[in-house]
mmCIF file of C-alpha atoms in Angstrom:
data_model
loop_
_atom_site.group_PDB
_atom_site.id
_atom_site.type_symbol
_atom_site.label_atom_id
_atom_site.label_comp_id
_atom_site.label_asym_id
_atom_site.label_seq_id
_atom_site.Cartn_x
_atom_site.Cartn_y
_atom_site.Cartn_z
ATOM 1 C CA MET A 207 -42.915 -16.469 28.368
ATOM 2 C CA SER A 208 -39.797 -16.307 30.199
ATOM 3 C CA LEU A 209 -38.765 -13.388 32.769
ATOM 4 C CA VAL A 210 -36.059 -12.411 29.899
ATOM 5 C CA ASN A 211 -38.176 -11.973 27.541
ATOM 6 C CA VAL A 212 -40.493 -9.731 29.417
ATOM 7 C CA VAL A 213 -37.840 -7.786 30.664
ATOM 8 C CA ALA A 214 -36.859 -7.370 26.916
ATOM 9 C CA ILE A 215 -40.083 -6.714 25.704
ATOM 10 C CA ILE A 216 -40.087 -3.908 28.980
ATOM 11 C CA GLY A 217 -36.953 -2.125 27.758
ATOM 12 C CA ALA A 218 -37.425 -2.168 24.164
ATOM 13 C CA ALA A 219 -41.070 -0.263 25.122
ATOM 14 C CA LEU A 220 -39.065 1.723 27.027
ATOM 15 C CA GLY A 221 -36.603 2.728 24.516
ATOM 16 C CA LEU A 222 -39.128 3.339 22.052
ATOM 17 C CA LEU A 223 -40.873 5.717 24.332
ATOM 18 C CA LEU A 224 -37.737 7.713 25.403
ATOM 19 C CA ALA A 225 -36.988 8.078 21.125
ATOM 20 C CA LEU A 226 -40.525 9.481 21.125
ATOM 21 C CA ALA A 227 -39.816 12.087 23.888
ATOM 22 C CA LEU A 228 -36.919 12.979 22.378
ATOM 23 C CA LEU A 229 -38.036 14.041 19.142
ATOM 24 C CA MET A 230 -40.839 16.010 21.216
ATOM 25 C CA ILE A 231 -38.295 18.146 23.176
ATOM 26 C CA GLU A 232 -37.646 21.641 21.505
ATOM 27 C CA GLY A 233 -34.882 23.363 21.999
ATOM 28 C CA ARG A 234 -31.513 23.910 20.769
ATOM 29 C CA ASN A 235 -30.159 20.471 20.548
ATOM 30 C CA GLN A 236 -32.745 19.447 18.480
ATOM 31 C CA TYR A 237 -30.806 18.029 15.667
ATOM 32 C CA ALA A 238 -28.834 16.260 18.576
ATOM 33 C CA ASN A 239 -31.893 14.741 20.129
ATOM 34 C CA ARG A 240 -33.081 13.315 16.956
ATOM 35 C CA ILE A 241 -29.788 11.393 16.331
ATOM 36 C CA LEU A 242 -30.039 10.150 19.538
ATOM 37 C CA ALA A 243 -33.951 9.118 19.564
ATOM 38 C CA LEU A 244 -32.786 7.561 16.166
ATOM 39 C CA PHE A 245 -30.180 5.347 18.180
ATOM 40 C CA VAL A 246 -32.432 4.414 21.145
ATOM 41 C CA SER A 247 -34.831 3.403 18.642
ATOM 42 C CA ILE A 248 -32.553 1.223 16.478
ATOM 43 C CA SER A 249 -30.995 -0.409 19.990
ATOM 44 C CA SER A 250 -34.740 -1.144 21.331
ATOM 45 C CA LEU A 251 -35.879 -2.422 17.439
ATOM 46 C CA TYR A 252 -32.592 -4.657 17.800
ATOM 47 C CA LEU A 253 -34.065 -6.053 21.455
ATOM 48 C CA LEU A 254 -37.223 -7.005 19.793
ATOM 49 C CA LEU A 255 -35.827 -8.647 16.012
ATOM 50 C CA THR A 256 -33.139 -10.863 17.806
ATOM 51 C CA MET A 257 -35.673 -12.164 20.661
ATOM 52 C CA PRO A 258 -36.904 -15.078 18.274
ATOM 53 C CA LEU A 259 -33.507 -16.326 18.084
ATOM 54 C CA HIS A 260 -33.096 -16.689 21.516
ATOM 55 C CA ASN A 261 -36.029 -18.654 22.498
ATOM 56 C CA ASN A 262 -35.834 -20.943 19.278
ATOM 57 C CA TRP A 263 -38.732 -19.884 17.791
ATOM 58 C CA ASN A 264 -39.524 -21.205 14.277
ATOM 59 C CA VAL A 265 -39.637 -17.997 12.185
ATOM 60 C CA SER A 266 -37.610 -17.024 9.110
ATOM 61 C CA LEU A 267 -34.163 -15.605 9.547
ATOM 62 C CA GLN A 268 -35.096 -12.123 7.780
ATOM 63 C CA TRP A 269 -36.387 -10.460 10.614
ATOM 64 C CA PRO A 270 -32.860 -11.754 13.211
ATOM 65 C CA ALA A 271 -31.137 -10.623 10.378
ATOM 66 C CA LEU A 272 -32.381 -7.122 10.080
ATOM 67 C CA GLY A 273 -31.842 -6.812 13.904
ATOM 68 C CA PHE A 274 -28.442 -7.877 13.080
ATOM 69 C CA MET A 275 -27.618 -5.546 10.022
ATOM 70 C CA SER A 276 -29.289 -2.624 12.390
ATOM 71 C CA LEU A 277 -26.057 -2.860 14.188
ATOM 72 C CA PHE A 278 -23.706 -1.633 11.652
ATOM 73 C CA LEU A 279 -25.948 2.163 12.095
ATOM 74 C CA CYS A 280 -25.150 2.563 15.913
ATOM 75 C CA GLY A 281 -21.315 3.648 15.445
ATOM 76 C CA PRO A 282 -21.865 6.143 12.996
ATOM 77 C CA LEU A 283 -25.417 7.548 14.766
ATOM 78 C CA LEU A 284 -22.887 7.589 17.963
ATOM 79 C CA TRP A 285 -20.608 9.448 16.317
ATOM 80 C CA ALA A 286 -22.915 11.911 14.829
ATOM 81 C CA TYR A 287 -24.497 12.667 17.989
ATOM 82 C CA VAL A 288 -21.205 13.582 19.673
ATOM 83 C CA LYS A 289 -19.819 15.641 16.895
ATOM 84 C CA SER A 290 -23.228 17.231 17.233
ATOM 85 C CA MET A 291 -22.822 17.953 20.998
ATOM 86 C CA ILE A 292 -19.093 18.898 20.467
ATOM 87 C CA GLN A 293 -19.973 21.366 17.621
ATOM 88 C CA GLU A 294 -22.301 23.399 19.661
#
């Protein structure tokens, strides 16, 4: 495994931990925290699902395609997060 793979795995794990921490916070921004947690977890899963493509591993293209399709959710989630923060 190369250094890039290790950094990507560590980054994805930290992103998932951040998403978990955001879900556990109680307060007035709970809805915004849930949206941000979903955004961070989708970004982390994108890192993990596209890693086989960058390593030329022999896997089916369904998993990387799922990673690329998840990118379409990032724009609306970011918009919803900003909107929920502005409306408070």
